[in-house]
Coordinates of C-alpha atoms and ligand atoms in Angstrom, one line a residue:
M1 CA 14.8 -16.8 -14.0
K2 CA 11.8 -19.7 -14.8
F3 CA 9.2 -20.0 -12.4
A4 CA 10.3 -23.7 -11.0
T5 CA 13.5 -21.4 -9.8
L6 CA 12.0 -19.2 -8.2
V7 CA 9.6 -21.9 -5.8
A8 CA 12.7 -24.0 -5.2
L9 CA 14.9 -21.3 -3.8
A10 CA 11.5 -20.0 -2.3
V11 CA 11.0 -23.2 -0.9
A12 CA 15.3 -23.3 0.3
L13 CA 14.8 -20.8 1.8
T14 CA 12.2 -21.6 3.8
A15 CA 13.4 -23.6 5.1
T16 CA 15.1 -23.2 8.0
A17 CA 11.4 -20.9 9.5
S18 CA 11.4 -19.5 12.4
P19 CA 8.4 -20.4 15.8
L20 CA 7.0 -17.2 14.5
R21 CA 6.5 -19.1 10.4
S22 CA 7.7 -16.5 8.3
K23 CA 8.2 -17.4 4.8
R24 CA 8.8 -16.0 1.4
A25 CA 4.6 -16.2 -1.2
L26 CA 5.0 -15.9 -4.3
A27 CA 1.8 -17.8 -5.0
K28 CA -0.6 -16.0 -6.1
R29 CA -3.0 -13.8 -4.1
D30 CA -6.1 -12.7 -5.6
T31 CA -9.3 -13.5 -5.3
T32 CA -10.4 -11.8 -8.8
T33 CA -8.6 -12.4 -12.4
P34 CA -9.2 -8.7 -13.5
N35 CA -8.8 -7.9 -18.0
A36 CA -7.3 -5.7 -18.9
T37 CA -9.4 -3.3 -19.1
Q38 CA -10.7 -3.6 -15.0
I39 CA -6.8 -3.5 -14.3
L40 CA -6.0 -0.2 -16.5
N41 CA -9.6 1.4 -14.3
Y42 CA -7.7 -0.1 -11.4
A43 CA -4.8 2.0 -11.8
L44 CA -7.0 5.1 -12.5
T45 CA -8.9 4.8 -9.7
L46 CA -5.7 5.7 -7.5
E47 CA -4.2 8.3 -9.6
H48 CA -7.3 9.9 -9.9
L49 CA -7.0 9.8 -5.4
E50 CA -3.6 10.9 -5.9
D51 CA -4.0 13.8 -8.5
T52 CA -6.7 15.2 -5.7
F53 CA -4.5 14.7 -3.1
Y54 CA -1.8 17.0 -4.2
K55 CA -4.0 19.5 -6.1
T56 CA -5.5 19.8 -3.4
Y57 CA -3.0 20.9 -0.5
L58 CA -0.8 22.5 -2.6
A59 CA -3.6 25.1 -3.2
K60 CA -3.9 24.8 0.2
F61 CA -0.2 25.2 1.6
T62 CA 1.8 27.2 0.4
E63 CA 6.0 27.0 0.9
S64 CA 6.3 28.9 4.6
D65 CA 3.2 26.3 5.4
F66 CA 6.3 23.9 4.7
T67 CA 9.1 25.9 6.1
D68 CA 7.3 26.8 8.9
A69 CA 6.7 23.0 9.5
G70 CA 10.2 22.8 9.7
F71 CA 11.1 22.0 5.9
A72 CA 12.9 23.3 3.3
P73 CA 12.4 25.9 1.6
W74 CA 12.7 23.6 -2.2
V75 CA 9.8 21.2 -0.2
R76 CA 6.9 22.0 -2.0
G77 CA 8.7 22.4 -5.0
R78 CA 9.1 19.0 -5.8
F79 CA 5.5 17.6 -4.1
V80 CA 4.4 19.9 -7.1
Q81 CA 6.3 18.2 -9.5
I82 CA 5.2 15.4 -8.0
G83 CA 1.2 16.4 -8.3
Q84 CA 2.4 16.5 -12.5
H85 CA 3.8 13.3 -12.2
E86 CA 0.2 12.1 -10.9
A87 CA -1.4 14.5 -13.1
E88 CA 0.0 13.4 -15.8
H89 CA -0.7 9.0 -14.5
V90 CA -4.1 10.0 -14.9
A91 CA -3.7 11.6 -18.6
F92 CA -2.1 8.5 -19.4
L93 CA -4.2 6.2 -18.7
T94 CA -7.9 8.0 -19.7
S95 CA -6.0 8.1 -22.9
A96 CA -5.7 4.4 -23.1
L97 CA -8.8 3.3 -22.3
G98 CA -10.4 5.8 -23.6
S99 CA -14.0 6.0 -23.4
E100 CA -14.4 3.2 -20.6
A101 CA -11.5 5.6 -18.0
T102 CA -13.0 5.3 -14.7
A103 CA -13.8 9.4 -13.7
A104 CA -12.9 11.4 -10.4
C105 CA -15.0 10.4 -7.3
N106 CA -14.4 13.2 -4.0
Y107 CA -12.4 12.2 -1.4
S108 CA -11.5 12.8 2.1
F109 CA -8.5 13.0 3.4
P110 CA -7.3 12.9 7.0
V111 CA -4.7 16.3 6.7
T112 CA -5.0 19.1 8.2
D113 CA -1.0 21.1 7.9
A114 CA 2.6 20.5 5.9
A115 CA 3.3 17.4 8.0
S116 CA 0.4 15.8 7.7
F117 CA 0.4 16.1 3.8
V118 CA 4.2 14.8 3.7
A119 CA 3.4 11.8 6.0
L120 CA 0.4 10.9 4.0
S121 CA 1.9 11.5 0.7
G122 CA 4.1 9.3 1.8
I123 CA 1.9 5.9 2.5
L124 CA -0.4 7.3 -0.5
E125 CA 3.5 6.7 -2.7
G126 CA 4.2 3.5 -1.3
V127 CA 0.7 2.2 -1.5
G128 CA 0.4 3.0 -5.5
S129 CA 4.0 1.5 -5.1
S130 CA 2.9 -2.1 -3.9
A131 CA -0.5 -2.0 -6.1
Y132 CA 1.4 -1.6 -9.9
L133 CA 3.6 -4.4 -8.1
G134 CA 0.7 -6.6 -7.0
A135 CA -1.5 -7.0 -10.1
A136 CA 2.5 -7.0 -12.6
Q137 CA 1.3 -10.7 -12.7
F138 CA -2.0 -10.2 -14.4
I139 CA -0.8 -8.4 -17.2
S140 CA 0.2 -10.4 -20.6
D141 CA 0.5 -7.0 -23.2
P142 CA 3.9 -6.5 -22.8
A143 CA 3.4 -2.8 -24.0
V144 CA 1.3 -2.3 -21.1
L145 CA 3.8 -4.3 -18.0
T146 CA 6.7 -2.1 -19.1
A147 CA 4.2 1.4 -18.6
A148 CA 3.0 0.0 -15.6
G149 CA 6.5 -0.7 -14.5
S150 CA 7.4 2.0 -15.9
I151 CA 4.6 4.1 -14.0
L152 CA 5.8 1.9 -10.0
V153 CA 9.7 3.2 -10.6
T154 CA 8.3 6.7 -10.5
E155 CA 5.8 5.8 -7.8
G156 CA 8.7 4.1 -5.6
R157 CA 11.1 7.1 -6.6
H158 CA 8.4 9.5 -4.9
Q159 CA 7.6 6.9 -1.8
G160 CA 12.0 6.8 -1.5
W161 CA 11.7 10.9 -2.0
V162 CA 9.6 11.7 0.5
Q163 CA 10.9 9.4 3.3
A164 CA 14.3 9.5 2.9
A165 CA 14.3 13.4 2.2
V166 CA 11.5 14.6 4.1
E167 CA 10.8 12.6 6.6
K168 CA 15.0 11.9 7.5
E169 CA 14.0 8.1 7.4
A170 CA 15.7 4.9 4.9
P171 CA 13.7 6.0 2.0
W172 CA 13.1 1.2 1.1
S173 CA 11.9 -0.8 4.0
S174 CA 14.2 -3.9 2.6
A175 CA 15.6 -5.6 -0.5
F176 CA 12.4 -6.2 -1.6
E177 CA 9.2 -4.8 -1.7
T178 CA 5.8 -5.9 -0.8
P179 CA 3.2 -6.8 -3.5
Q180 CA -0.2 -6.0 -3.0
T181 CA -3.4 -7.9 -4.2
F182 CA -6.7 -6.1 -5.7
D183 CA -8.7 -6.0 -3.0
E184 CA -5.9 -5.4 -0.1
V185 CA -5.4 -1.6 -2.3
F186 CA -8.4 -1.2 -1.7
S187 CA -9.4 -2.2 1.4
L188 CA -7.0 0.7 1.8
A189 CA -7.8 3.4 -0.8
S190 CA -12.0 3.2 0.1
P191 CA -11.7 4.9 3.3
F192 CA -10.6 8.3 1.6
I193 CA -13.4 7.7 -1.0
T194 CA -16.7 9.4 -0.3
S195 CA -18.4 8.8 -3.2
C196 CA -18.3 8.2 -7.5
P197 CA -20.0 9.0 -11.0
S198 CA -22.7 6.8 -10.8
T199 CA -21.6 5.9 -14.5
N200 CA -17.9 5.0 -13.5
P201 CA -18.3 1.3 -14.2
A202 CA -17.9 -0.6 -11.6
L203 CA -15.0 -2.8 -10.5
P204 CA -14.8 -6.1 -9.7
F205 CA -12.6 -5.8 -6.2
V206 CA -14.2 -5.4 -2.4
A207 CA -12.8 -3.2 0.4
F208 CA -11.9 -5.6 3.8
P209 CA -13.1 -4.6 7.5
N210 CA -10.6 -2.2 9.3
L211 CA -7.9 -3.6 11.3
T212 CA -7.4 -1.0 13.4
V213 CA -4.0 -1.6 15.6
T214 CA -3.5 -0.1 18.7
P215 CA -1.1 1.6 20.0
A216 CA -1.4 2.9 16.1
T217 CA 2.7 3.3 15.6
P218 CA 3.8 0.7 17.6
A219 CA 7.9 -1.1 17.7
A220 CA 8.9 -4.1 16.5
G221 CA 8.7 -7.0 19.7
D222 CA 5.5 -4.4 21.2
N223 CA 1.9 -6.6 22.3
I224 CA -0.6 -5.0 20.2
T225 CA -4.4 -5.0 20.0
L226 CA -6.3 -5.1 17.6
A227 CA -9.7 -4.5 16.5
F228 CA -11.8 -5.6 13.9
S229 CA -15.2 -7.5 12.9
G230 CA -15.0 -11.5 11.9
N231 CA -14.2 -14.7 13.6
S232 CA -10.7 -14.2 15.5
T233 CA -10.9 -17.2 17.3
G234 CA -8.3 -19.5 15.9
A235 CA -7.0 -16.3 13.7
F236 CA -3.5 -14.7 13.0
L237 CA -2.2 -11.7 12.1
A238 CA 0.4 -11.9 9.6
I239 CA 2.4 -8.9 8.6
L240 CA 3.6 -9.1 4.8
H241 CA 7.1 -7.3 4.4
G242 CA 8.8 -7.7 1.0
L243 CA 7.3 -11.3 -0.2
N244 CA 7.9 -12.0 3.2
Q245 CA 4.8 -13.4 5.2
T246 CA 5.0 -14.0 9.1
F247 CA 2.6 -15.5 10.6
V248 CA 1.5 -15.1 14.5
P249 CA -0.9 -16.0 16.7
I250 CA -4.2 -13.7 18.2
S251 CA -5.3 -14.0 21.6
N252 CA -7.9 -12.3 23.0
N253 CA -7.6 -9.7 20.6
S254 CA -3.8 -9.1 20.8
A255 CA -0.3 -10.3 18.9
T256 CA 2.9 -9.4 19.8
L257 CA 5.2 -8.3 16.6
P258 CA 8.1 -9.9 15.4
A259 CA 11.2 -8.4 16.4
G260 CA 13.1 -6.9 13.8
L261 CA 10.3 -6.1 11.8
Q262 CA 12.0 -1.7 9.3
G263 CA 10.2 0.7 7.5
T264 CA 6.9 0.0 5.8
V265 CA 5.1 -3.3 6.3
Y266 CA 1.0 -4.2 5.9
A267 CA -0.9 -6.4 8.6
V268 CA -3.9 -8.2 7.4
V269 CA -5.8 -11.1 10.1
S270 CA -6.2 -13.9 8.5
N271 CA -7.5 -17.5 9.2
S272 CA -4.2 -18.8 7.7
S273 CA -1.2 -19.6 9.1
S274 CA 1.4 -20.5 5.6
A275 CA 0.2 -18.2 3.5
V276 CA -2.4 -14.9 2.7
A277 CA -5.1 -14.6 -0.1
D278 CA -7.4 -12.5 0.0
N279 CA -10.4 -15.6 0.4
N280 CA -8.8 -16.0 3.2
T281 CA -8.7 -12.4 4.8
I282 CA -10.8 -11.3 7.6
A283 CA -9.5 -7.7 7.7
G284 CA -7.2 -4.8 7.1
P285 CA -4.2 -3.9 6.0
A286 CA -2.9 -2.3 8.5
I287 CA -0.1 0.4 7.6
L288 CA 2.6 0.1 10.5
Q289 CA 5.3 2.2 10.6
F290 CA 9.6 1.4 12.0
P291 CA 12.1 3.7 10.9
F292 CA 15.2 3.2 10.9
D293 CA 18.3 5.0 10.3
S294 CA 16.1 8.1 10.8
S295 CA 19.4 9.7 12.1
A296 CA 21.3 9.3 8.9
S297 CA 22.4 13.1 8.0
N298 CA 23.3 12.6 4.7
P299 CA 20.0 11.0 3.4
Ligands
NAG1 C1 12.4 -13.8 4.5 O1 12.1 -14.6 4.0 C2 14.0 -15.2 4.0 C3 13.1 -16.7 4.6 O2 12.9 -17.0 5.6 C4 14.9 -14.2 4.8 O3 15.7 -14.8 4.7 C5 14.8 -12.3 4.7 O4 15.7 -12.7 5.6 C6 13.5 -12.6 5.0 N1 13.3 -10.8 5.1 C7 12.9 -10.0 5.2 C8 13.0 -8.8 5.2 O5 12.2 -10.2 6.7
NAG2 C1 -7.7 -18.9 -2.2 O1 -7.3 -17.6 -2.9 C2 -5.6 -19.1 -3.7 C3 -5.6 -17.9 -5.1 O2 -5.9 -17.4 -5.3 C4 -6.1 -20.1 -3.9 O3 -4.4 -20.9 -4.7 C5 -6.8 -21.4 -3.6 O4 -7.1 -22.0 -4.2 C6 -8.0 -20.9 -2.5 N1 -8.5 -21.4 -1.9 C7 -10.0 -21.6 -1.5 C8 -10.5 -22.5 -0.3 O5 -11.1 -21.4 -2.2
NAG3 C1 -13.3 -6.3 -19.2 O1 -15.0 -6.9 -18.0 C2 -15.9 -6.1 -18.2 C3 -16.6 -6.6 -17.0 O2 -16.7 -8.0 -17.2 C4 -16.2 -5.9 -19.7 O3 -17.8 -5.2 -19.4 C5 -15.2 -5.6 -20.1 O4 -16.0 -5.6 -21.8 C6 -14.4 -6.4 -20.3 N1 -12.6 -6.1 -21.8 C7 -12.4 -6.8 -22.0 C8 -11.6 -5.8 -22.8 O5 -12.7 -7.9 -21.7
NAG4 C1 -12.3 1.7 8.3 O1 -12.4 3.5 8.9 C2 -11.4 4.0 8.6 C3 -10.7 5.8 7.8 O2 -10.2 5.2 9.4 C4 -13.1 5.2 8.5 O3 -14.2 6.0 7.7 C5 -14.7 4.3 8.1 O4 -15.9 3.9 8.4 C6 -13.9 3.0 9.1 N1 -14.8 1.9 8.1 C7 -15.4 1.2 9.1 C8 -16.2 -0.1 9.0 O5 -15.3 0.5 10.5
NAG5 C1 -18.8 15.0 -5.3 O1 -19.5 16.5 -4.6 C2 -20.4 17.2 -4.6 C3 -20.9 18.3 -3.3 O2 -20.5 17.5 -2.3 C4 -21.2 16.6 -5.6 O3 -22.2 18.0 -5.8 C5 -21.0 15.5 -6.7 O4 -22.0 15.7 -7.2 C6 -19.7 14.8 -5.9 N1 -19.2 14.5 -7.7 C7 -19.8 13.1 -7.2 C8 -18.9 12.4 -8.8 O5 -20.0 12.0 -6.5
NAG6 C1 -0.7 -8.3 24.9 O1 -1.1 -8.2 26.7 C2 -2.6 -8.1 26.8 C3 -3.3 -7.2 26.9 O2 -2.9 -6.8 28.6 C4 -2.7 -9.6 27.1 O3 -4.0 -9.8 27.2 C5 -2.4 -10.7 25.8 O4 -2.0 -12.3 26.4 C6 -1.3 -10.4 25.4 N1 -0.6 -11.2 25.0 C7 0.6 -11.7 25.0 C8 0.9 -12.9 23.2 O5 1.9 -11.5 25.7
NAG7 C1 -14.1 -19.1 14.0 O1 -12.9 -19.4 13.3 C2 -13.0 -21.3 14.0 C3 -11.4 -21.8 13.7 O2 -11.6 -21.6 12.2 C4 -14.1 -22.1 13.2 O3 -14.5 -23.0 14.5 C5 -15.8 -21.3 14.2 O4 -16.6 -22.3 13.2 C6 -16.1 -20.5 13.7 N1 -17.0 -19.7 14.7 C7 -18.0 -18.9 13.2 C8 -19.0 -18.3 13.6 O5 -17.9 -18.5 12.1
NAG8 C1 -7.8 -9.4 27.5 O1 -7.8 -8.6 27.1 C2 -8.5 -7.6 27.9 C3 -8.2 -6.4 27.7 O2 -6.8 -6.0 26.9 C4 -8.3 -8.1 29.2 O3 -9.1 -7.2 30.2 C5 -8.7 -8.7 29.8 O4 -7.3 -9.7 31.2 C6 -8.0 -9.8 28.8 N1 -7.6 -11.5 28.9 C7 -7.6 -12.7 29.4 C8 -7.9 -13.9 29.3 O5 -6.6 -12.0 28.6
NAG9 C1 -11.5 -17.9 6.8 O1 -12.0 -16.8 6.4 C2 -12.7 -16.4 5.4 C3 -12.3 -15.1 5.1 O2 -13.7 -14.2 6.8 C4 -13.7 -17.2 5.2 O3 -14.7 -16.7 4.1 C5 -13.4 -18.3 5.6 O4 -15.2 -19.6 5.5 C6 -12.5 -19.1 6.6 N1 -12.6 -19.9 6.9 C7 -12.5 -21.0 8.1 C8 -11.9 -22.2 7.8 O5 -12.5 -20.0 8.9

């Protein structure tokens, strides 16, 4: 579809905007335009993180750790396959980058048992999918785009399997996955990275201040409290879901979530009420999850 057609479609779809100001947003949202090497090193940064995550905890947790936590006996073996995929992604990107490849860092993950491992795996695979999706518009080489798309689909399958088969939730959020900017993904990944080799190339991305939501697992429609550093006067909570952005006002550091949210959504504080971009983002993203169809008996 031509871009102009997409824009016309987006305009038509937003014509009936609700008072919450929900709209489709297909425009570029990043402040930086990285070059091909930087994009591949961005992808490799995430793949190193995932690779280390699976290596660390699959060495630690046995099949009985998983079954004791209520998971089926075959679950750990599937995670081993996912871990192997991430190791292959690391090898593939490292080989493509040659001497410019960024190396693995040290990490710290909030994992204490098989259940917290499963929950974080689902989040990391979802962020990975959103990261490749958001980066796609910056990839001009068709061969690189095909390779990135190939990894994107696999990360999406990982997330779908974790959510549906292991967590017994719907494997998707809506008909559209949420693209995230480089800076948004950097913001989500940075808390897990404790130190990196000084020889790693600097990437032109920044992490936004943290956004903490209370309660941590709100329901759609809830009034939530927000904690972040930055100017909250006239700020909006922007919910990024699929290709949509929904804006709700922040008042006295609280906001009321829209009704009807499903699956995984990302929330940022922005001083725009119409289009989130890195240059109007104050804090976030926070990851909010609204499981649905969790009683499906045959996921
Ligand atoms: C996205 O917004 C469009 C137009 O406002 C709406 O028709 C669609 O249902 C929304 N999708 C989601 C997942 O909220
Ligand atoms: C903010 O970034 C967006 C997306 O890159 C761009 O379209 C817009 O012009 C920028 N606004 C300002 C004030 O720099
Ligand atoms: C990408 O940008 C970095 C930083 O400016 C530079 O060192 C590198 O040579 C560039 N690579 C390409 C392929 O343009
Ligand atoms: C952001 O949150 C992470 C973990 O949630 C924490 O490690 C980090 O210190 C926080 N950063 C700031 C600036 O509060
Ligand atoms: C990782 O941590 C170890 C132990 O603290 C330290 O020796 C090493 O230099 C760190 N590596 C990197 C890449 O920061
Ligand atoms: C949400 O709750 C807070 C604290 O009880 C209250 O100050 C605020 O007015 C509420 N916000 C909305 C939008 O209802
Ligand atoms: C905070 O944001 C409001 C609304 O954009 C603006 O009027 C005010 O000057 C800002 N305050 C600071 C300290 O930046
Ligand atoms: C702002 O929120 C605080 C904490 O939730 C609450 O105690 C206070 O009454 C609220 N103030 C206003 C003006 O709503
Ligand atoms: C909006 O927020 C961005 C990021 O914090 C800041 O650079 C910009 O000055 C703010 N704009 C207004 C009008 O407050």
